PDB file of C-alpha atoms in Angstrom:
ATOM      1  CA  MET A   1     101.032-124.930 286.567  1.00 89.00           C
ATOM      2  CA  LYS A   2      99.811-122.369 284.105  1.00 98.00           C
ATOM      3  CA  LYS A   3      99.220-118.812 285.337  1.00 99.00           C
ATOM      4  CA  ILE A   4      96.542-116.274 284.404  1.00 99.00           C
ATOM      5  CA  ILE A   5      97.791-112.950 283.006  1.00 99.00           C
ATOM      6  CA  GLY A   6      96.101-109.751 284.115  1.00 99.00           C
ATOM      7  CA  ILE A   7      96.494-106.565 282.059  1.00 99.00           C
ATOM      8  CA  ILE A   8      96.140-103.174 283.759  1.00 99.00           C
ATOM      9  CA  GLY A   9      94.937-101.462 280.607  1.00 99.00           C
ATOM     10  CA  GLY A  10      93.438 -98.223 279.405  1.00 98.00           C
ATOM     11  CA  MET A  11      96.751 -96.350 279.118  1.00 98.00           C
ATOM     12  CA  GLY A  12      95.644 -96.031 276.339  1.00 96.00           C
ATOM     13  CA  PRO A  13      93.046 -98.426 274.877  1.00 97.00           C
ATOM     14  CA  LEU A  14      94.864 -98.964 271.551  1.00 97.00           C
ATOM     15  CA  ALA A  15      98.079 -99.726 273.390  1.00 98.00           C
ATOM     16  CA  THR A  16      96.203-102.219 275.536  1.00 99.00           C
ATOM     17  CA  ALA A  17      94.808-103.913 272.427  1.00 98.00           C
ATOM     18  CA  ASP A  18      98.313-103.968 270.883  1.00 98.00           C
ATOM     19  CA  LEU A  19      99.712-105.777 273.949  1.00 99.00           C
ATOM     20  CA  PHE A  20      96.912-108.341 273.955  1.00 99.00           C
ATOM     21  CA  GLU A  21      97.457-109.070 270.268  1.00 98.00           C
ATOM     22  CA  LYS A  22     101.191-109.424 270.829  1.00 98.00           C
ATOM     23  CA  ILE A  23     100.596-111.893 273.650  1.00 99.00           C
ATOM     24  CA  ILE A  24      98.513-114.036 271.273  1.00 98.00           C
ATOM     25  CA  ARG A  25     101.045-113.772 268.441  1.00 98.00           C
ATOM     26  CA  ALA A  26     103.938-114.527 270.838  1.00 98.00           C
ATOM     27  CA  THR A  27     102.417-117.800 271.977  1.00 99.00           C
ATOM     28  CA  ASP A  28     103.501-120.988 270.247  1.00 98.00           C
ATOM     29  CA  ALA A  29     100.064-122.569 270.006  1.00 98.00           C
ATOM     30  CA  ALA A  30      98.198-124.921 267.717  1.00 97.00           C
ATOM     31  CA  ARG A  31      94.665-124.572 269.098  1.00 98.00           C
ATOM     32  CA  ASP A  32      92.576-122.263 271.266  1.00 98.00           C
ATOM     33  CA  GLN A  33      93.422-124.185 274.409  1.00 98.00           C
ATOM     34  CA  ASP A  34      97.146-123.648 273.950  1.00 98.00           C
ATOM     35  CA  PHE A  35      96.922-119.890 274.511  1.00 99.00           C
ATOM     36  CA  PRO A  36      97.225-118.203 277.910  1.00 99.00           C
ATOM     37  CA  HIS A  37      94.215-117.117 279.896  1.00 99.00           C
ATOM     38  CA  VAL A  38      94.304-113.329 279.816  1.00 99.00           C
ATOM     39  CA  ILE A  39      92.070-110.919 281.757  1.00 99.00           C
ATOM     40  CA  VAL A  40      92.000-107.286 280.592  1.00 99.00           C
ATOM     41  CA  ASP A  41      90.835-104.341 282.711  1.00 99.00           C
ATOM     42  CA  CYS A  42      90.748-101.404 280.289  1.00 99.00           C
ATOM     43  CA  ASN A  43      90.509 -98.794 283.034  1.00 99.00           C
ATOM     44  CA  THR A  44      90.281 -95.456 281.272  1.00 98.00           C
ATOM     45  CA  ASP A  45      89.727 -93.726 284.629  1.00 98.00           C
ATOM     46  CA  ILE A  46      93.462 -93.942 285.311  1.00 99.00           C
ATOM     47  CA  PRO A  47      94.685 -90.315 285.255  1.00 98.00           C
ATOM     48  CA  ASP A  48      97.335 -89.194 282.771  1.00 97.00           C
ATOM     49  CA  ARG A  49     100.728 -90.277 284.058  1.00 98.00           C
ATOM     50  CA  THR A  50     102.760 -87.497 282.436  1.00 97.00           C
ATOM     51  CA  ALA A  51     100.399 -84.863 283.858  1.00 97.00           C
ATOM     52  CA  ALA A  52     100.802 -86.388 287.302  1.00 98.00           C
ATOM     53  CA  ILE A  53     104.605 -86.386 287.087  1.00 97.00           C
ATOM     54  CA  LEU A  54     105.197 -82.983 285.515  1.00 96.00           C
ATOM     55  CA  MET A  55     102.201 -80.846 286.402  1.00 96.00           C
ATOM     56  CA  GLY A  56     101.040 -82.125 289.772  1.00 96.00           C
ATOM     57  CA  GLY A  57      98.017 -83.794 288.184  1.00 97.00           C
ATOM     58  CA  GLU A  58      95.837 -86.430 289.792  1.00 98.00           C
ATOM     59  CA  ASP A  59      97.799 -89.376 291.239  1.00 98.00           C
ATOM     60  CA  PRO A  60      97.219 -92.491 289.076  1.00 98.00           C
ATOM     61  CA  VAL A  61      98.170 -94.947 291.811  1.00 99.00           C
ATOM     62  CA  PRO A  62      94.683 -95.349 293.346  1.00 99.00           C
ATOM     63  CA  GLN A  63      93.236 -96.340 289.958  1.00 99.00           C
ATOM     64  CA  LEU A  64      96.210 -98.590 289.197  1.00 99.00           C
ATOM     65  CA  VAL A  65      95.564-100.353 292.508  1.00 99.00           C
ATOM     66  CA  ARG A  66      91.863-100.530 291.732  1.00 99.00           C
ATOM     67  CA  SER A  67      92.663-102.346 288.494  1.00 99.00           C
ATOM     68  CA  ALA A  68      95.125-104.617 290.245  1.00 99.00           C
ATOM     69  CA  ASN A  69      92.472-105.559 292.802  1.00 99.00           C
ATOM     70  CA  THR A  70      89.862-106.101 290.094  1.00 99.00           C
ATOM     71  CA  LEU A  71      92.230-108.442 288.202  1.00 99.00           C
ATOM     72  CA  ALA A  72      93.236-110.283 291.391  1.00 99.00           C
ATOM     73  CA  ALA A  73      89.597-110.855 292.278  1.00 99.00           C
ATOM     74  CA  ALA A  74      89.005-112.170 288.775  1.00 99.00           C
ATOM     75  CA  GLY A  75      91.773-114.739 289.204  1.00 99.00           C
ATOM     76  CA  ALA A  76      94.913-113.144 287.727  1.00 99.00           C
ATOM     77  CA  ASP A  77      98.244-114.538 288.906  1.00 99.00           C
ATOM     78  CA  VAL A  78     100.539-111.932 287.417  1.00 99.00           C
ATOM     79  CA  LEU A  79     100.043-108.309 286.323  1.00 99.00           C
ATOM     80  CA  ILE A  80     101.426-106.326 283.408  1.00 99.00           C
ATOM     81  CA  MET A  81     100.977-102.662 282.464  1.00 99.00           C
ATOM     82  CA  PRO A  82     101.161-101.528 278.812  1.00 98.00           C
ATOM     83  CA  CYS A  83     102.319 -98.016 279.752  1.00 98.00           C
ATOM     84  CA  ASN A  84     105.986 -97.044 280.117  1.00 98.00           C
ATOM     85  CA  THR A  85     105.326 -93.865 282.092  1.00 97.00           C
ATOM     86  CA  ALA A  86     103.156 -95.717 284.592  1.00 98.00           C
ATOM     87  CA  HIS A  87     106.247 -97.622 285.702  1.00 98.00           C
ATOM     88  CA  TRP A  88     107.348 -94.501 287.547  1.00 98.00           C
ATOM     89  CA  PHE A  89     104.674 -95.548 290.013  1.00 98.00           C
ATOM     90  CA  TYR A  90     105.675 -99.238 289.930  1.00 99.00           C
ATOM     91  CA  ASP A  91     106.973 -99.428 293.529  1.00 98.00           C
ATOM     92  CA  ASP A  92     103.834 -97.786 294.944  1.00 98.00           C
ATOM     93  CA  LEU A  93     101.660-100.269 293.047  1.00 99.00           C
ATOM     94  CA  CYS A  94     103.700-103.261 294.194  1.00 99.00           C
ATOM     95  CA  LEU A  95     103.327-102.205 297.811  1.00 98.00           C
ATOM     96  CA  ARG A  96      99.527-102.376 297.436  1.00 98.00           C
ATOM     97  CA  THR A  97      99.070-105.637 295.577  1.00 98.00           C
ATOM     98  CA  HIS A  98     100.081-109.176 296.498  1.00 98.00           C
ATOM     99  CA  LEU A  99     100.486-110.190 292.836  1.00 99.00           C
ATOM    100  CA  PRO A 100     103.815-110.038 290.990  1.00 99.00           C
ATOM    101  CA  VAL A 101     104.039-107.192 288.440  1.00 99.00           C
ATOM    102  CA  LEU A 102     106.376-107.616 285.500  1.00 99.00           C
ATOM    103  CA  HIS A 103     108.523-104.491 284.939  1.00 99.00           C
ATOM    104  CA  MET A 104     108.451-103.668 281.231  1.00 99.00           C
ATOM    105  CA  LEU A 105     111.299-101.164 281.332  1.00 99.00           C
ATOM    106  CA  ARG A 106     113.724-103.502 283.187  1.00 99.00           C
ATOM    107  CA  LEU A 107     112.855-106.283 280.761  1.00 99.00           C
ATOM    108  CA  THR A 108     113.604-103.926 277.882  1.00 99.00           C
ATOM    109  CA  ALA A 109     116.925-102.854 279.402  1.00 99.00           C
ATOM    110  CA  ASP A 110     117.900-106.497 279.865  1.00 98.00           C
ATOM    111  CA  HIS A 111     116.965-107.226 276.260  1.00 98.00           C
ATOM    112  CA  LEU A 112     119.100-104.360 274.968  1.00 98.00           C
ATOM    113  CA  GLU A 113     122.026-105.462 277.082  1.00 98.00           C
ATOM    114  CA  ARG A 114     121.829-108.925 275.595  1.00 98.00           C
ATOM    115  CA  THR A 115     121.853-107.545 272.073  1.00 97.00           C
ATOM    116  CA  GLY A 116     125.126-105.721 272.699  1.00 97.00           C
ATOM    117  CA  VAL A 117     123.848-102.379 271.495  1.00 98.00           C
ATOM    118  CA  ASN A 118     125.980 -99.378 272.518  1.00 98.00           C
ATOM    119  CA  ALA A 119     123.636 -96.429 271.948  1.00 99.00           C
ATOM    120  CA  VAL A 120     119.874 -96.123 271.539  1.00 99.00           C
ATOM    121  CA  GLY A 121     117.472 -93.371 270.648  1.00 99.00           C
ATOM    122  CA  LEU A 122     114.793 -92.985 273.321  1.00 99.00           C
ATOM    123  CA  LEU A 123     111.344 -92.054 272.132  1.00 99.00           C
ATOM    124  CA  ALA A 124     108.884 -91.536 274.980  1.00 98.00           C
ATOM    125  CA  THR A 125     106.482 -89.147 276.715  1.00 98.00           C
ATOM    126  CA  ASP A 126     107.748 -86.043 278.445  1.00 98.00           C
ATOM    127  CA  GLY A 127     107.023 -87.765 281.735  1.00 97.00           C
ATOM    128  CA  THR A 128     109.185 -90.785 280.965  1.00 98.00           C
ATOM    129  CA  ILE A 129     111.969 -88.570 279.570  1.00 98.00           C
ATOM    130  CA  GLN A 130     111.937 -86.197 282.590  1.00 96.00           C
ATOM    131  CA  THR A 131     111.996 -88.987 285.184  1.00 97.00           C
ATOM    132  CA  GLY A 132     115.140 -90.440 283.617  1.00 98.00           C
ATOM    133  CA  ILE A 133     113.863 -93.928 284.356  1.00 97.00           C
ATOM    134  CA  TYR A 134     115.119 -95.412 281.076  1.00 98.00           C
ATOM    135  CA  GLU A 135     118.405 -93.536 281.245  1.00 97.00           C
ATOM    136  CA  ASN A 136     119.107 -94.892 284.724  1.00 97.00           C
ATOM    137  CA  LEU A 137     118.340 -98.457 283.685  1.00 98.00           C
ATOM    138  CA  LEU A 138     120.350 -98.254 280.450  1.00 98.00           C
ATOM    139  CA  SER A 139     123.361 -96.280 281.623  1.00 96.00           C
ATOM    140  CA  GLY A 140     123.838 -98.857 284.357  1.00 95.00           C
ATOM    141  CA  ARG A 141     124.190-101.420 281.588  1.00 97.00           C
ATOM    142  CA  GLY A 142     126.703 -99.321 279.625  1.00 98.00           C
ATOM    143  CA  ILE A 143     124.211 -98.177 277.002  1.00 99.00           C
ATOM    144  CA  ARG A 144     124.198 -94.504 275.909  1.00 98.00           C
ATOM    145  CA  VAL A 145     120.788 -92.858 275.580  1.00 99.00           C
ATOM    146  CA  ILE A 146     120.157 -90.310 272.858  1.00 99.00           C
ATOM    147  CA  LYS A 147     117.018 -88.179 273.215  1.00 98.00           C
ATOM    148  CA  PRO A 148     115.259 -85.927 270.686  1.00 98.00           C
ATOM    149  CA  ASP A 149     115.916 -82.214 270.767  1.00 98.00           C
ATOM    150  CA  ALA A 150     113.059 -79.975 271.958  1.00 98.00           C
ATOM    151  CA  PRO A 151     111.288 -79.703 268.544  1.00 98.00           C
ATOM    152  CA  GLY A 152     111.731 -83.436 268.032  1.00 98.00           C
ATOM    153  CA  GLN A 153     110.254 -84.247 271.421  1.00 98.00           C
ATOM    154  CA  ARG A 154     107.226 -82.113 270.563  1.00 98.00           C
ATOM    155  CA  ARG A 155     106.787 -84.176 267.408  1.00 98.00           C
ATOM    156  CA  VAL A 156     106.946 -87.398 269.393  1.00 98.00           C
ATOM    157  CA  MET A 157     104.373 -86.093 271.904  1.00 98.00           C
ATOM    158  CA  SER A 158     102.115 -84.994 269.076  1.00 98.00           C
ATOM    159  CA  ALA A 159     102.283 -88.433 267.470  1.00 97.00           C
ATOM    160  CA  ILE A 160     101.370 -90.007 270.831  1.00 97.00           C
ATOM    161  CA  TYR A 161      98.639 -87.634 272.016  1.00 97.00           C
ATOM    162  CA  ASP A 162      97.245 -85.963 268.874  1.00 97.00           C
ATOM    163  CA  GLY A 163      97.655 -89.125 266.813  1.00 96.00           C
ATOM    164  CA  VAL A 164      97.131 -92.426 268.640  1.00 97.00           C
ATOM    165  CA  LYS A 165      95.448 -91.340 271.877  1.00 96.00           C
ATOM    166  CA  ALA A 166      93.097 -89.011 269.955  1.00 96.00           C
ATOM    167  CA  GLY A 167      92.274 -91.787 267.491  1.00 94.00           C
ATOM    168  CA  ASN A 168      93.510 -89.612 264.636  1.00 95.00           C
ATOM    169  CA  LEU A 169      96.476 -91.426 263.088  1.00 93.00           C
ATOM    170  CA  ASP A 170      96.258 -89.308 259.986  1.00 93.00           C
ATOM    171  CA  ALA A 171      97.280 -86.294 262.071  1.00 93.00           C
ATOM    172  CA  ILE A 172     100.789 -87.653 262.526  1.00 96.00           C
ATOM    173  CA  ASP A 173     103.417 -85.609 260.690  1.00 96.00           C
ATOM    174  CA  VAL A 174     105.429 -88.496 259.285  1.00 97.00           C
ATOM    175  CA  ALA A 175     107.980 -86.360 257.444  1.00 97.00           C
ATOM    176  CA  ALA A 176     108.776 -84.319 260.545  1.00 97.00           C
ATOM    177  CA  LEU A 177     109.056 -87.500 262.612  1.00 98.00           C
ATOM    178  CA  ARG A 178     111.479 -88.966 260.129  1.00 98.00           C
ATOM    179  CA  CYS A 179     113.638 -85.860 260.424  1.00 98.00           C
ATOM    180  CA  THR A 180     113.787 -86.336 264.184  1.00 98.00           C
ATOM    181  CA  LEU A 181     114.745 -90.027 263.852  1.00 98.00           C
ATOM    182  CA  ASP A 182     117.368 -89.330 261.202  1.00 98.00           C
ATOM    183  CA  ALA A 183     118.970 -86.652 263.400  1.00 98.00           C
ATOM    184  CA  MET A 184     119.184 -89.134 266.280  1.00 99.00           C
ATOM    185  CA  ILE A 185     120.758 -91.742 264.036  1.00 98.00           C
ATOM    186  CA  ALA A 186     123.332 -89.145 263.012  1.00 99.00           C
ATOM    187  CA  GLN A 187     124.153 -88.740 266.730  1.00 98.00           C
ATOM    188  CA  GLY A 188     124.867 -92.482 267.002  1.00 98.00           C
ATOM    189  CA  ALA A 189     121.539 -94.171 267.785  1.00 99.00           C
ATOM    190  CA  GLU A 190     121.731 -97.794 266.647  1.00 99.00           C
ATOM    191  CA  CYS A 191     118.041 -98.450 267.255  1.00 98.00           C
ATOM    192  CA  PHE A 192     115.040 -96.755 268.807  1.00 99.00           C
ATOM    193  CA  VAL A 193     113.429 -97.693 272.095  1.00 99.00           C
ATOM    194  CA  LEU A 194     109.683 -97.275 271.602  1.00 99.00           C
ATOM    195  CA  GLY A 195     109.360 -96.008 275.148  1.00 98.00           C
ATOM    196  CA  CYS A 196     105.649 -95.245 274.979  1.00 98.00           C
ATOM    197  CA  THR A 197     103.179 -97.991 274.186  1.00 98.00           C
ATOM    198  CA  GLU A 198     101.491 -95.835 271.540  1.00 97.00           C
ATOM    199  CA  LEU A 199     104.682 -95.680 269.534  1.00 98.00           C
ATOM    200  CA  PRO A 200     104.621 -99.243 268.129  1.00 98.00           C
ATOM    201  CA  ILE A 201     101.244 -98.231 266.641  1.00 97.00           C
ATOM    202  CA  VAL A 202     102.785 -95.046 265.213  1.00 98.00           C
ATOM    203  CA  PHE A 203     105.701 -96.934 263.637  1.00 98.00           C
ATOM    204  CA  ALA A 204     103.347 -99.556 262.148  1.00 96.00           C
ATOM    205  CA  GLN A 205     100.845 -96.984 260.827  1.00 93.00           C
ATOM    206  CA  CYS A 206     103.525 -94.720 259.354  1.00 95.00           C
ATOM    207  CA  GLU A 207     105.648 -97.615 258.064  1.00 95.00           C
ATOM    208  CA  LEU A 208     108.814 -96.155 259.610  1.00 96.00           C
ATOM    209  CA  PRO A 209     111.704 -98.383 258.495  1.00 95.00           C
ATOM    210  CA  TYR A 210     113.971 -98.014 261.517  1.00 98.00           C
ATOM    211  CA  PRO A 211     115.411-100.682 263.831  1.00 98.00           C
ATOM    212  CA  VAL A 212     113.484-100.697 267.119  1.00 99.00           C
ATOM    213  CA  ALA A 213     113.268-102.276 270.513  1.00 99.00           C
ATOM    214  CA  ASP A 214     109.578-102.632 271.264  1.00 99.00           C
ATOM    215  CA  PRO A 215     108.877-102.854 275.006  1.00 99.00           C
ATOM    216  CA  THR A 216     105.337-104.000 274.316  1.00 99.00           C
ATOM    217  CA  GLN A 217     106.613-107.008 272.371  1.00 98.00           C
ATOM    218  CA  ILE A 218     109.255-107.724 275.007  1.00 98.00           C
ATOM    219  CA  LEU A 219     106.629-107.553 277.778  1.00 99.00           C
ATOM    220  CA  ALA A 220     104.276-109.793 275.825  1.00 99.00           C
ATOM    221  CA  GLU A 221     106.895-112.506 275.435  1.00 98.00           C
ATOM    222  CA  ALA A 222     107.913-112.240 279.090  1.00 99.00           C
ATOM    223  CA  ALA A 223     104.292-112.548 280.200  1.00 99.00           C
ATOM    224  CA  VAL A 224     103.714-115.624 278.016  1.00 99.00           C
ATOM    225  CA  SER A 225     106.838-117.267 279.426  1.00 99.00           C
ATOM    226  CA  PHE A 226     106.044-116.315 283.059  1.00 99.00           C
ATOM    227  CA  ALA A 227     102.581-117.812 282.646  1.00 99.00           C
ATOM    228  CA  GLY A 228     104.117-121.129 281.630  1.00 99.00           C
ATOM    229  CA  TYR A 229     103.497-121.108 277.887  1.00 99.00           C
ATOM    230  CA  PRO A 230     106.007-121.598 275.045  1.00 98.00           C
ATOM    231  CA  VAL A 231     107.090-118.400 273.329  1.00 98.00           C
ATOM    232  CA  LYS A 232     107.113-118.127 269.533  1.00 95.00           C
ATOM    233  CA  LYS A 233     109.654-115.584 268.413  1.00 71.00           C
ATOM    234  CA  ILE A 234     108.284-113.272 265.719  1.00 64.00           C
TER     235      ILE A 234
END
């Protein structure tokens, strides 16, 4: 029996749209009726996750639960969140919803383990970096994690917040970002984990020619499969 996918969105809106598009493109379909039923709640009232983790900002869990309840009431059978940092609150969310929630970061770690990669460059928000959530998942699978230095991390955060979240992609300093990525490759990074859902948009917009693991794509394919539809590898 086919399942309905519910997206807890708004973290941010462009990342939500990117996930929805990747679900459609990941489905092996020949007509409209072959695609999964997807319900999107673009809840922009969800407080900033990094601010909550690092600065004692407003707890995002109540709004995450609100979205989960909205999607459940609308008929969703499974939930997904296009926000890496929000997965720090994954257990709290799961305790307050009866629906299964796919874990994007675990799916990404499993994917990287299957590829046989030895070292990855992690690009993510300060919140995701500071929690160590990716490092814990990857180190347990024998994968070394390389992070940007302090100036490089500021460049990544600027691309995320001043670029994509602000709707100002032209503000991204592509040359500086390339310097950061090249330095991480020199340290042994074999590919880059796009550990913030704004980063696939950055890489596409800036035409950055680096090997990547895209958690948004990985989550999209997992959601299509979980919902009972054939996956078309892109």
